[in-house]
Amino acid sequence: MSGRLIVVGLGPGDPRYLTPDAEDALAAAEALYGYGPYLDRVPVRAGQSRHASNNREERARATTALRHAAQGARVAVVSGGDPGVFAMAAAICEEIEAGPDSWRALDVEIIPGITAMLAVAARIGAPLGHDFCAMSLSDNLKPWPLIERRLDAAASAGFVIALYNPVSRARPWQFGNAIERLRRHLPPTTPVIFGRAVGRVDEHINVVTLDVADAANADMATLVIVGSRDTRVIARPGRHPLVYTPRAAAEVSA
Amino acid sequence: MSGRLIVVGLGPGDPRYLTPDAEDALAAAEALYGYGPYLDRVPVRAGQSRHASNNREERARATTALRHAAQGARVAVVSGGDPGVFAMAAAICEEIEAGPDSWRALDVEIIPGITAMLAVAARIGAPLGHDFCAMSLSDNLKPWPLIERRLDAAASAGFVIALYNPVSRARPWQFGNAIERLRRHLPPTTPVIFGRAVGRVDEHINVVTLDVADAANADMATLVIVGSRDTRVIARPGRHPLVYTPRAAAEVSA
């Protein structure tokens, strides 16, 4: 009896982004764990148990899934996007480190997926075509001053910035504050991309400039990409613009 | 006659990482363009022309593919990993902006893929589980002092750093210089992951600490992830370690 825990990245939502590797892992599992809306994306299969939980219960989900795997089951924990980017893979590792030694003997596999920033970027051009960073704006697990420090560092050094978790009901002011912060470093014309529910039926992408970027246009399903000084917008008659960051860069002004 | 240009992300190499969306786009193309070794991953199909080029010829490849699409053809440009991350999507956008107006009328689509840092991270745990950045170490298109400035900014602000293109025959000293630079900011015990050819038959992953990280262990097929102060290593008897960055972070020391 050797348990197995697989953390599966579902990608942005539509099955056309689900890799064969992820598909096979889902089919082979005896038990599925995950945040309800992600689990709902996985077709029901006979002989598989399904364990939906709330998105605030990542830690409890991880320990329950690990216990189940330690009993010898083939367990899959599903994650939206890529499990390694602000998702379940780190939560699983945290619990393995804190848990019983037997959990270190488990067969653990993580299956990558298309993370939100790649899906949003692909829809609008190539905004991540040059150096970039990815930050979660949630201050549930880190102090807000640290987030501000990172925004300052990234913007002033010329990184494009992908912002995950810009807002939630419990975090109403943070994204507006982040926009204000970025305006200190970047020109008013800097392109800002709001990508909502990309890869799903209610997908919506909007490109604005930093001077008019409005935090009210983001919700929990939104991924935001803030360009650098080099990011460009190509207008196209009758089509959405292409937003991209050139591969070449000159020196960054201080 | 309406031309169509699709930039397709092939992922890390093995077909199990190729999304159905990418698979469909490859099947529907009349002409395929790409760096030879990437093109070699795509099965030969009747009625499709194939145009391999050198990896130093991104610009020429982009213009040739755009011209072909502007003649009304369904053209696919293939890219390893994700086309938007240090790959062909930005090159295509650059040429559209510089080219004739008719190129702005083309139907352009970019299909995301699993980029190397996600594949490497998944293999070893969750090193990108907290804020991170992605940088190309190539100074072909940006000055080396700018790269150093970005390494300083990212490491001192607590970002995990994924390094693309660490070395090439024409750039022998840069990666060693980058390691030295990062040692100014990060503890000697900081985990460094060398992921070579992940997702291919000759895959090799190695985890070392920053104090002994040796630039000679990277080549053109290597993706390097340098942890932050918070990145942890879980030893596992008889298995490779799990390397992860916890979701929570405290203040970064200056």
Short mmCIF file of C-alpha atoms in Angstrom, two decimals:
data_model
loop_
_atom_site.label_atom_id
_atom_site.label_comp_id
_atom_site.label_asym_id
_atom_site.label_seq_id
_atom_site.Cartn_x
_atom_site.Cartn_y
_atom_site.Cartn_z
CA MET A 1 0.00 0.00 0.00
CA SER A 2 1.71 3.18 -1.14
CA GLY A 3 -0.25 6.39 -1.19
CA ARG A 4 0.04 8.92 -3.93
CA LEU A 5 -0.88 12.57 -3.96
CA ILE A 6 -1.04 14.51 -7.21
CA VAL A 7 -1.61 18.24 -7.39
CA VAL A 8 -3.20 18.97 -10.74
CA GLY A 9 -3.23 22.31 -12.57
CA LEU A 10 -6.50 22.76 -14.46
CA GLY A 11 -5.41 25.88 -16.35
CA PRO A 12 -7.68 28.88 -16.89
CA GLY A 13 -10.95 26.97 -17.13
CA ASP A 14 -11.81 25.72 -20.56
CA PRO A 15 -10.87 22.06 -21.21
CA ARG A 16 -8.92 23.18 -24.28
CA TYR A 17 -6.20 24.36 -21.88
CA LEU A 18 -6.05 21.12 -19.88
CA THR A 19 -2.90 19.15 -20.71
CA PRO A 20 -3.07 15.41 -21.43
CA ASP A 21 -0.87 14.91 -18.36
CA ALA A 22 -3.45 16.61 -16.13
CA GLU A 23 -6.30 14.79 -17.84
CA ASP A 24 -4.67 11.40 -17.18
CA ALA A 25 -3.98 12.25 -13.54
CA LEU A 26 -7.62 13.22 -12.99
CA ALA A 27 -8.84 9.99 -14.59
CA ALA A 28 -6.52 7.83 -12.44
CA ALA A 29 -7.44 9.35 -9.07
CA GLU A 30 -9.62 7.60 -6.50
CA ALA A 31 -10.41 10.80 -4.64
CA LEU A 32 -10.55 14.44 -5.77
CA TYR A 33 -10.09 17.40 -3.45
CA GLY A 34 -10.40 21.06 -4.27
CA TYR A 35 -12.16 24.39 -4.08
CA GLY A 36 -15.74 23.77 -5.21
CA PRO A 37 -15.75 25.79 -8.46
CA TYR A 38 -12.49 24.13 -9.60
CA LEU A 39 -13.81 20.67 -8.76
CA ASP A 40 -16.93 21.45 -10.77
CA ARG A 41 -14.74 21.66 -13.89
CA VAL A 42 -13.74 18.00 -13.56
CA PRO A 43 -16.16 15.50 -15.15
CA VAL A 44 -17.78 13.08 -12.70
CA ARG A 45 -16.32 9.58 -12.97
CA ALA A 46 -17.64 6.36 -11.41
CA GLY A 47 -15.67 5.12 -8.41
CA GLN A 48 -14.17 8.53 -7.60
CA SER A 49 -15.01 10.38 -4.41
CA ARG A 50 -15.21 14.18 -4.57
CA HIS A 51 -14.40 16.47 -1.66
CA ALA A 52 -15.21 20.12 -2.28
CA SER A 53 -14.12 22.79 0.18
CA ASN A 54 -14.15 26.55 0.59
CA ASN A 55 -11.34 28.69 -0.85
CA ARG A 56 -10.36 29.84 2.64
CA GLU A 57 -9.69 26.26 3.74
CA GLU A 58 -6.51 25.50 1.84
CA ARG A 59 -4.67 24.24 4.87
CA ALA A 60 -7.44 21.90 6.03
CA ARG A 61 -7.86 20.65 2.45
CA ALA A 62 -4.14 19.90 2.22
CA THR A 63 -4.01 17.94 5.49
CA THR A 64 -7.18 15.98 4.72
CA ALA A 65 -5.87 15.04 1.28
CA LEU A 66 -2.46 14.05 2.70
CA ARG A 67 -4.11 11.86 5.36
CA HIS A 68 -6.19 10.19 2.70
CA ALA A 69 -3.14 9.54 0.52
CA ALA A 70 -1.23 8.20 3.54
CA GLN A 71 -3.93 5.54 3.88
CA GLY A 72 -2.83 4.24 0.50
CA ALA A 73 -5.25 6.07 -1.79
CA ARG A 74 -4.52 7.76 -5.11
CA VAL A 75 -5.54 11.32 -4.29
CA ALA A 76 -5.69 14.32 -6.63
CA VAL A 77 -5.90 17.89 -5.38
CA VAL A 78 -7.11 20.18 -8.13
CA SER A 79 -5.98 23.77 -8.56
CA GLY A 80 -7.02 26.47 -10.98
CA GLY A 81 -4.26 27.66 -13.33
CA ASP A 82 -0.89 26.31 -12.24
CA PRO A 83 -0.75 24.71 -8.79
CA GLY A 84 2.66 26.22 -8.10
CA VAL A 85 1.63 29.87 -8.59
CA PHE A 86 -0.34 31.23 -5.60
CA ALA A 87 -2.20 27.93 -5.39
CA MET A 88 -2.25 24.51 -3.73
CA ALA A 89 1.28 23.14 -4.28
CA ALA A 90 2.88 25.37 -1.64
CA ALA A 91 0.07 24.60 0.83
CA ILE A 92 0.69 20.87 0.35
CA CYS A 93 4.45 21.33 0.89
CA GLU A 94 3.84 23.35 4.05
CA GLU A 95 1.71 20.56 5.52
CA ILE A 96 4.20 17.87 4.52
CA GLU A 97 6.97 19.75 6.31
CA ALA A 98 4.81 20.25 9.44
CA GLY A 99 3.24 16.80 9.37
CA PRO A 100 4.25 13.25 10.38
CA ASP A 101 7.39 11.70 8.88
CA SER A 102 5.22 9.23 6.97
CA TRP A 103 4.03 12.04 4.73
CA ARG A 104 7.59 12.48 3.44
CA ALA A 105 7.44 8.91 2.16
CA LEU A 106 4.40 9.65 0.01
CA ASP A 107 4.61 9.72 -3.74
CA VAL A 108 3.93 13.40 -4.45
CA GLU A 109 3.60 14.75 -7.97
CA ILE A 110 2.72 18.23 -9.19
CA ILE A 111 1.33 18.69 -12.67
CA PRO A 112 1.79 22.16 -14.11
CA GLY A 113 -0.95 24.15 -15.81
CA ILE A 114 -1.43 27.39 -17.72
CA THR A 115 -1.39 30.05 -15.03
CA ALA A 116 -3.67 33.10 -15.35
CA MET A 117 -0.99 35.60 -16.34
CA LEU A 118 0.03 33.47 -19.34
CA ALA A 119 -3.59 33.14 -20.48
CA VAL A 120 -4.28 36.87 -20.14
CA ALA A 121 -0.99 37.80 -21.82
CA ALA A 122 -1.69 35.48 -24.77
CA ARG A 123 -5.12 37.02 -25.32
CA ILE A 124 -3.80 40.55 -25.66
CA GLY A 125 -0.35 40.16 -27.24
CA ALA A 126 2.91 39.71 -25.36
CA PRO A 127 3.00 42.00 -22.32
CA LEU A 128 5.27 39.50 -20.51
CA GLY A 129 7.72 39.43 -23.41
CA HIS A 130 10.44 41.03 -21.29
CA ASP A 131 11.46 40.64 -17.62
CA PHE A 132 8.42 40.48 -15.34
CA CYS A 133 7.29 39.56 -11.87
CA ALA A 134 4.22 37.96 -10.39
CA MET A 135 2.84 39.11 -7.05
CA SER A 136 -0.19 38.26 -4.98
CA LEU A 137 -1.82 41.42 -3.66
CA SER A 138 -3.37 39.52 -0.77
CA ASP A 139 -2.14 40.73 2.58
CA ASN A 140 -3.71 37.81 4.41
CA LEU A 141 -0.32 36.09 4.62
CA LYS A 142 2.15 38.95 4.37
CA PRO A 143 2.21 42.51 5.69
CA TRP A 144 1.02 45.29 3.39
CA PRO A 145 4.28 47.29 3.73
CA LEU A 146 6.14 44.32 2.24
CA ILE A 147 3.79 44.35 -0.75
CA GLU A 148 4.42 48.09 -1.20
CA ARG A 149 8.15 47.54 -1.02
CA ARG A 150 7.92 44.90 -3.73
CA LEU A 151 5.76 47.10 -5.95
CA ASP A 152 8.34 49.87 -5.58
CA ALA A 153 11.24 47.53 -6.37
CA ALA A 154 9.58 45.89 -9.36
CA ALA A 155 8.27 49.06 -11.00
CA SER A 156 11.42 51.10 -10.51
CA ALA A 157 13.64 48.31 -11.90
CA GLY A 158 11.55 48.00 -15.05
CA PHE A 159 9.72 44.73 -14.46
CA VAL A 160 6.26 44.25 -15.92
CA ILE A 161 4.04 43.27 -12.98
CA ALA A 162 1.35 40.59 -12.96
CA LEU A 163 -0.98 41.04 -9.99
CA TYR A 164 -2.84 37.99 -8.69
CA ASN A 165 -5.72 38.29 -6.20
CA PRO A 166 -6.09 42.06 -6.67
CA VAL A 167 -9.27 42.30 -4.58
CA SER A 168 -11.66 40.31 -2.46
CA ARG A 169 -14.58 41.18 -0.19
CA ALA A 170 -12.20 41.20 2.78
CA ARG A 171 -9.59 43.33 0.96
CA PRO A 172 -11.39 46.30 -0.56
CA TRP A 173 -8.72 49.05 -0.54
CA GLN A 174 -5.48 47.25 -1.32
CA PHE A 175 -5.63 47.28 -5.11
CA GLY A 176 -6.45 51.00 -5.24
CA ASN A 177 -3.51 51.64 -2.95
CA ALA A 178 -1.26 49.54 -5.23
CA ILE A 179 -2.33 51.56 -8.28
CA GLU A 180 -1.51 54.79 -6.47
CA ARG A 181 1.86 53.36 -5.49
CA LEU A 182 2.70 52.35 -9.05
CA ARG A 183 1.81 55.84 -10.33
CA ARG A 184 4.80 57.15 -8.37
CA HIS A 185 7.14 55.11 -10.57
CA LEU A 186 5.49 54.74 -13.96
CA PRO A 187 4.28 57.20 -16.62
CA PRO A 188 0.52 57.95 -16.81
CA THR A 189 0.42 56.26 -20.21
CA THR A 190 1.66 52.89 -18.93
CA PRO A 191 -0.70 50.17 -20.24
CA VAL A 192 -2.69 48.25 -17.63
CA ILE A 193 -4.53 45.08 -18.61
CA PHE A 194 -7.55 43.80 -16.69
CA GLY A 195 -8.16 40.16 -17.63
CA ARG A 196 -11.30 38.67 -16.15
CA ALA A 197 -12.26 34.99 -16.31
CA VAL A 198 -9.96 34.41 -19.29
CA GLY A 199 -10.61 31.04 -20.88
CA ARG A 200 -14.18 30.93 -19.60
CA VAL A 201 -17.49 31.92 -21.20
CA ASP A 202 -17.68 35.24 -19.36
CA GLU A 203 -14.13 36.26 -20.35
CA HIS A 204 -13.51 40.00 -20.51
CA ILE A 205 -10.28 41.86 -21.23
CA ASN A 206 -9.81 45.57 -20.94
CA VAL A 207 -6.74 47.71 -21.61
CA VAL A 208 -6.46 51.15 -20.00
CA THR A 209 -3.66 53.50 -19.04
CA LEU A 210 -2.30 53.76 -15.52
CA ASP A 211 -3.61 57.30 -14.99
CA VAL A 212 -7.22 56.14 -15.34
CA ALA A 213 -6.90 52.55 -14.08
CA ASP A 214 -9.76 52.07 -11.63
CA ALA A 215 -9.58 49.44 -8.91
CA ALA A 216 -13.37 49.08 -9.12
CA ASN A 217 -12.91 47.28 -12.45
CA ALA A 218 -11.26 44.26 -10.81
CA ASP A 219 -12.84 41.46 -8.83
CA MET A 220 -11.74 38.09 -7.46
CA ALA A 221 -11.62 36.58 -10.96
CA THR A 222 -9.40 39.32 -12.39
CA LEU A 223 -5.70 39.11 -13.20
CA VAL A 224 -4.05 42.48 -13.74
CA ILE A 225 -0.89 43.12 -15.75
CA VAL A 226 0.80 46.49 -15.30
CA GLY A 227 3.27 47.28 -18.06
CA SER A 228 6.74 48.76 -17.74
CA ARG A 229 7.99 51.99 -19.35
CA ASP A 230 8.74 49.92 -22.44
CA THR A 231 5.34 48.27 -22.87
CA ARG A 232 3.63 49.30 -26.10
CA VAL A 233 0.13 49.28 -27.54
CA ILE A 234 -0.51 48.61 -31.23
CA ALA A 235 -3.90 49.96 -32.33
CA ARG A 236 -5.62 47.78 -34.92
CA PRO A 237 -8.67 48.97 -36.88
CA GLY A 238 -11.67 46.80 -36.04
CA ARG A 239 -9.68 44.59 -33.69
CA HIS A 240 -8.56 44.75 -30.09
CA PRO A 241 -5.13 46.36 -29.65
CA LEU A 242 -2.00 44.27 -29.22
CA VAL A 243 -0.12 45.05 -26.03
CA TYR A 244 3.47 43.87 -25.84
CA THR A 245 6.79 44.51 -24.17
CA PRO A 246 9.71 44.48 -26.62
CA ARG A 247 12.52 42.01 -26.09
CA ALA A 248 15.09 44.79 -26.13
CA ALA A 249 15.49 47.32 -23.33
CA ALA A 250 17.74 50.30 -22.77
CA GLU A 251 18.82 51.59 -19.38
CA VAL A 252 16.06 52.31 -16.85
CA SER A 253 15.95 55.88 -15.65
CA ALA A 254 16.14 56.19 -11.89
CA MET B 1 -8.80 35.90 -48.45
CA SER B 2 -8.01 36.59 -44.81
CA GLY B 3 -4.68 35.55 -43.44
CA ARG B 4 -4.25 34.14 -40.00
CA LEU B 5 -1.15 33.89 -37.85
CA ILE B 6 -1.13 31.72 -34.74
CA VAL B 7 1.76 31.62 -32.31
CA VAL B 8 1.66 28.24 -30.60
CA GLY B 9 3.24 27.32 -27.27
CA LEU B 10 4.51 23.75 -27.32
CA GLY B 11 5.29 23.56 -23.61
CA PRO B 12 8.43 21.91 -22.22
CA GLY B 13 8.77 19.21 -24.87
CA ASP B 14 6.81 16.06 -24.15
CA PRO B 15 3.40 15.86 -25.91
CA ARG B 16 1.77 15.27 -22.53
CA TYR B 17 2.19 19.00 -21.86
CA LEU B 18 0.69 20.12 -25.18
CA THR B 19 -2.79 21.57 -24.67
CA PRO B 20 -5.68 20.51 -26.94
CA ASP B 21 -5.88 24.16 -28.06
CA ALA B 22 -2.26 24.05 -29.28
CA GLU B 23 -2.77 20.62 -30.85
CA ASP B 24 -5.79 21.86 -32.83
CA ALA B 25 -3.93 24.97 -34.00
CA LEU B 26 -1.02 22.89 -35.27
CA ALA B 27 -3.37 20.54 -37.12
CA ALA B 28 -5.22 23.43 -38.82
CA ALA B 29 -2.12 25.28 -40.08
CA GLU B 30 -1.06 25.32 -43.73
CA ALA B 31 2.49 26.42 -42.92
CA LEU B 32 4.64 25.95 -39.83
CA TYR B 33 7.52 28.24 -38.88
CA GLY B 34 9.96 27.83 -36.00
CA TYR B 35 13.37 27.10 -34.59
CA GLY B 36 14.38 23.69 -35.97
CA PRO B 37 14.38 21.67 -32.72
CA TYR B 38 10.92 23.01 -31.79
CA LEU B 39 9.54 22.27 -35.24
CA ASP B 40 10.92 18.73 -34.93
CA ARG B 41 8.49 18.14 -32.06
CA VAL B 42 5.49 18.68 -34.33
CA PRO B 43 4.30 15.57 -36.23
CA VAL B 44 4.56 15.85 -40.01
CA ARG B 45 1.16 16.30 -41.64
CA ALA B 46 0.28 16.06 -45.33
CA GLY B 47 -0.34 19.39 -47.03
CA GLN B 48 1.61 21.43 -44.47
CA SER B 49 4.79 23.26 -45.38
CA ARG B 50 7.53 23.45 -42.75
CA HIS B 51 10.02 26.31 -42.45
CA ALA B 52 12.79 25.72 -39.92
CA SER B 53 15.19 28.47 -38.98
CA ASN B 54 18.05 29.17 -36.61
CA ASN B 55 17.39 30.43 -33.07
CA ARG B 56 19.24 33.66 -33.81
CA GLU B 57 16.82 34.50 -36.62
CA GLU B 58 13.69 35.37 -34.67
CA ARG B 59 13.14 38.63 -36.45
CA ALA B 60 13.50 37.20 -39.95
CA ARG B 61 11.25 34.28 -38.98
CA ALA B 62 8.57 36.67 -37.73
CA THR B 63 8.57 38.81 -40.88
CA THR B 64 8.56 35.80 -43.20
CA ALA B 65 5.66 34.23 -41.32
CA LEU B 66 3.73 37.53 -41.31
CA ARG B 67 4.24 37.97 -45.05
CA HIS B 68 3.01 34.45 -45.65
CA ALA B 69 -0.09 35.04 -43.49
CA ALA B 70 -0.73 38.34 -45.30
CA GLN B 71 -1.00 36.35 -48.52
CA GLY B 72 -4.04 34.64 -47.01
CA ALA B 73 -2.44 31.54 -45.52
CA ARG B 74 -3.11 29.95 -42.15
CA VAL B 75 0.35 30.18 -40.61
CA ALA B 76 1.52 28.80 -37.26
CA VAL B 77 4.74 29.93 -35.59
CA VAL B 78 5.82 27.41 -32.95
CA SER B 79 7.56 28.33 -29.75
CA GLY B 80 8.98 26.22 -26.94
CA GLY B 81 7.29 26.68 -23.57
CA ASP B 82 4.95 29.67 -23.62
CA PRO B 83 5.27 31.98 -26.67
CA GLY B 84 4.79 35.06 -24.45
CA VAL B 85 7.74 34.40 -22.12
CA PHE B 86 11.09 35.23 -23.75
CA ALA B 87 9.86 33.68 -26.98
CA MET B 88 8.19 34.40 -30.32
CA ALA B 89 5.05 36.38 -29.39
CA ALA B 90 6.94 39.60 -28.63
CA ALA B 91 9.01 39.23 -31.82
CA ILE B 92 5.80 38.92 -33.85
CA CYS B 93 4.33 42.02 -32.18
CA GLU B 94 7.50 44.00 -32.83
CA GLU B 95 7.33 43.20 -36.54
CA ILE B 96 3.60 43.97 -36.74
CA GLU B 97 4.24 47.40 -35.24
CA ALA B 98 7.15 48.08 -37.61
CA GLY B 99 5.53 46.53 -40.67
CA PRO B 100 2.90 47.55 -43.24
CA ASP B 101 -0.59 48.56 -42.09
CA SER B 102 -2.01 45.42 -43.67
CA TRP B 103 -0.34 43.32 -40.96
CA ARG B 104 -2.55 45.04 -38.36
CA ALA B 105 -5.57 43.65 -40.17
CA LEU B 106 -4.34 40.06 -39.78
CA ASP B 107 -6.08 37.63 -37.53
CA VAL B 108 -3.40 37.06 -34.87
CA GLU B 109 -3.83 34.52 -32.09
CA ILE B 110 -1.42 33.46 -29.37
CA ILE B 111 -1.88 30.09 -27.69
CA PRO B 112 -0.28 29.82 -24.27
CA GLY B 113 1.86 26.91 -23.14
CA ILE B 114 3.58 25.61 -20.02
CA THR B 115 6.66 27.81 -19.69
CA ALA B 116 9.91 26.29 -18.40
CA MET B 117 9.80 27.81 -14.90
CA LEU B 118 6.40 26.22 -14.25
CA ALA B 119 7.63 22.82 -15.42
CA VAL B 120 10.80 22.98 -13.33
CA ALA B 121 8.94 24.25 -10.27
CA ALA B 122 6.36 21.45 -10.52
CA ARG B 123 9.08 18.81 -10.67
CA ILE B 124 10.73 19.91 -7.44
CA GLY B 125 7.87 21.22 -5.27
CA ALA B 126 6.60 24.78 -5.22
CA PRO B 127 9.54 27.22 -5.31
CA LEU B 128 7.32 29.80 -7.08
CA GLY B 129 4.65 29.54 -4.37
CA HIS B 130 5.24 33.12 -3.28
CA ASP B 131 6.05 36.36 -5.16
CA PHE B 132 8.59 35.75 -7.91
CA CYS B 133 10.09 37.24 -11.03
CA ALA B 134 11.29 35.91 -14.34
CA MET B 135 14.34 37.37 -16.06
CA SER B 136 16.30 36.57 -19.16
CA LEU B 137 20.03 36.66 -18.45
CA SER B 138 20.79 37.36 -22.09
CA ASP B 139 22.48 40.69 -22.61
CA ASN B 140 22.07 40.52 -26.38
CA LEU B 141 19.09 42.88 -26.18
CA LYS B 142 19.67 44.79 -22.95
CA PRO B 143 22.75 46.15 -21.22
CA TRP B 144 24.34 44.02 -18.51
CA PRO B 145 24.15 46.81 -15.87
CA LEU B 146 20.36 46.75 -16.26
CA ILE B 147 20.35 43.01 -15.58
CA GLU B 148 22.46 43.56 -12.46
CA ARG B 149 20.13 46.29 -11.29
CA ARG B 150 17.16 43.95 -11.68
CA LEU B 151 18.91 41.11 -9.86
CA ASP B 152 19.64 43.52 -6.99
CA ALA B 153 16.05 44.78 -6.89
CA ALA B 154 14.45 41.34 -7.05
CA ALA B 155 16.71 39.62 -4.52
CA SER B 156 16.65 42.43 -1.98
CA ALA B 157 12.86 42.74 -2.13
CA GLY B 158 12.38 39.02 -1.48
CA PHE B 159 11.30 37.76 -4.90
CA VAL B 160 12.19 34.23 -5.94
CA ILE B 161 14.01 34.58 -9.28
CA ALA B 162 13.58 32.38 -12.34
CA LEU B 163 16.48 32.84 -14.76
CA TYR B 164 15.91 32.08 -18.44
CA ASN B 165 18.79 31.79 -20.91
CA PRO B 166 21.47 31.63 -18.19
CA VAL B 167 24.30 30.83 -20.62
CA SER B 168 25.15 30.38 -24.27
CA ARG B 169 28.33 29.98 -26.24
CA ALA B 170 28.39 33.74 -26.86
CA ARG B 171 27.66 34.57 -23.20
CA PRO B 172 30.10 32.56 -21.06
CA TRP B 173 30.61 34.80 -18.00
CA GLN B 174 27.21 36.35 -17.36
CA PHE B 175 25.62 33.62 -15.25
CA GLY B 176 28.66 33.36 -12.96
CA ASN B 177 28.53 37.12 -12.52
CA ALA B 178 24.82 36.90 -11.68
CA ILE B 179 25.46 34.26 -9.02
CA GLU B 180 28.13 36.48 -7.44
CA ARG B 181 25.72 39.37 -7.50
CA LEU B 182 22.94 37.39 -5.81
CA ARG B 183 25.34 36.25 -3.06
CA ARG B 184 25.52 39.89 -1.93
CA HIS B 185 21.82 39.81 -1.06
CA LEU B 186 20.95 36.24 -0.11
CA PRO B 187 22.19 33.80 2.56
CA PRO B 188 24.68 31.08 1.52
CA THR B 189 22.03 28.44 2.24
CA THR B 190 19.52 29.84 -0.27
CA PRO B 191 18.29 26.96 -2.47
CA VAL B 192 19.17 27.13 -6.16
CA ILE B 193 17.48 24.77 -8.63
CA PHE B 194 19.06 23.82 -11.95
CA GLY B 195 16.39 22.31 -14.19
CA ARG B 196 17.71 20.96 -17.46
CA ALA B 197 15.55 19.72 -20.36
CA VAL B 198 12.56 19.24 -18.04
CA GLY B 199 9.81 17.30 -19.76
CA ARG B 200 12.25 15.63 -22.13
CA VAL B 201 14.04 12.27 -21.99
CA ASP B 202 17.31 13.78 -20.83
CA GLU B 203 15.68 15.74 -18.00
CA HIS B 204 17.92 16.48 -15.04
CA ILE B 205 17.16 18.50 -11.92
CA ASN B 206 19.68 19.46 -9.30
CA VAL B 207 19.22 21.43 -6.06
CA VAL B 208 22.23 23.13 -4.49
CA THR B 209 22.81 26.05 -2.15
CA LEU B 210 23.81 29.50 -3.36
CA ASP B 211 27.28 29.32 -1.80
CA VAL B 212 28.26 26.38 -4.01
CA ALA B 213 26.10 27.09 -7.07
CA ASP B 214 28.40 26.70 -10.07
CA ALA B 215 27.64 28.42 -13.35
CA ALA B 216 29.35 25.53 -15.17
CA ASN B 217 26.35 23.35 -14.32
CA ALA B 218 24.02 25.31 -16.60
CA ASP B 219 23.76 25.26 -20.36
CA MET B 220 21.38 26.60 -22.99
CA ALA B 221 18.70 24.08 -22.00
CA THR B 222 18.79 24.99 -18.31
CA LEU B 223 16.27 27.03 -16.36
CA VAL B 224 17.53 28.22 -12.98
CA ILE B 225 15.36 29.13 -10.00
CA VAL B 226 17.04 31.04 -7.16
CA GLY B 227 15.05 30.96 -3.94
CA SER B 228 14.34 33.82 -1.56
CA ARG B 229 15.23 33.96 2.13
CA ASP B 230 11.99 32.13 2.79
CA THR B 231 12.47 29.21 0.38
CA ARG B 232 12.70 25.87 2.18
CA VAL B 233 13.96 22.36 1.44
CA ILE B 234 12.19 19.27 2.80
CA ALA B 235 14.51 16.26 2.84
CA ARG B 236 12.76 13.00 2.03
CA PRO B 237 14.39 9.59 2.62
CA GLY B 238 14.86 7.79 -0.69
CA ARG B 239 13.25 10.60 -2.67
CA HIS B 240 14.35 13.92 -4.11
CA PRO B 241 13.80 16.84 -1.73
CA LEU B 242 10.80 19.12 -2.03
CA VAL B 243 11.76 22.77 -2.48
CA TYR B 244 9.05 25.32 -1.80
CA THR B 245 8.43 28.92 -0.85
CA PRO B 246 5.74 29.30 1.83
CA ARG B 247 2.68 31.39 1.05
CA ALA B 248 3.24 33.49 4.16
CA ALA B 249 6.08 36.00 4.50
CA ALA B 250 7.21 38.33 7.23
CA GLU B 251 9.06 41.59 6.66
CA VAL B 252 12.19 41.43 4.49
CA SER B 253 15.33 42.55 6.25
CA ALA B 254 17.11 45.33 4.43
#
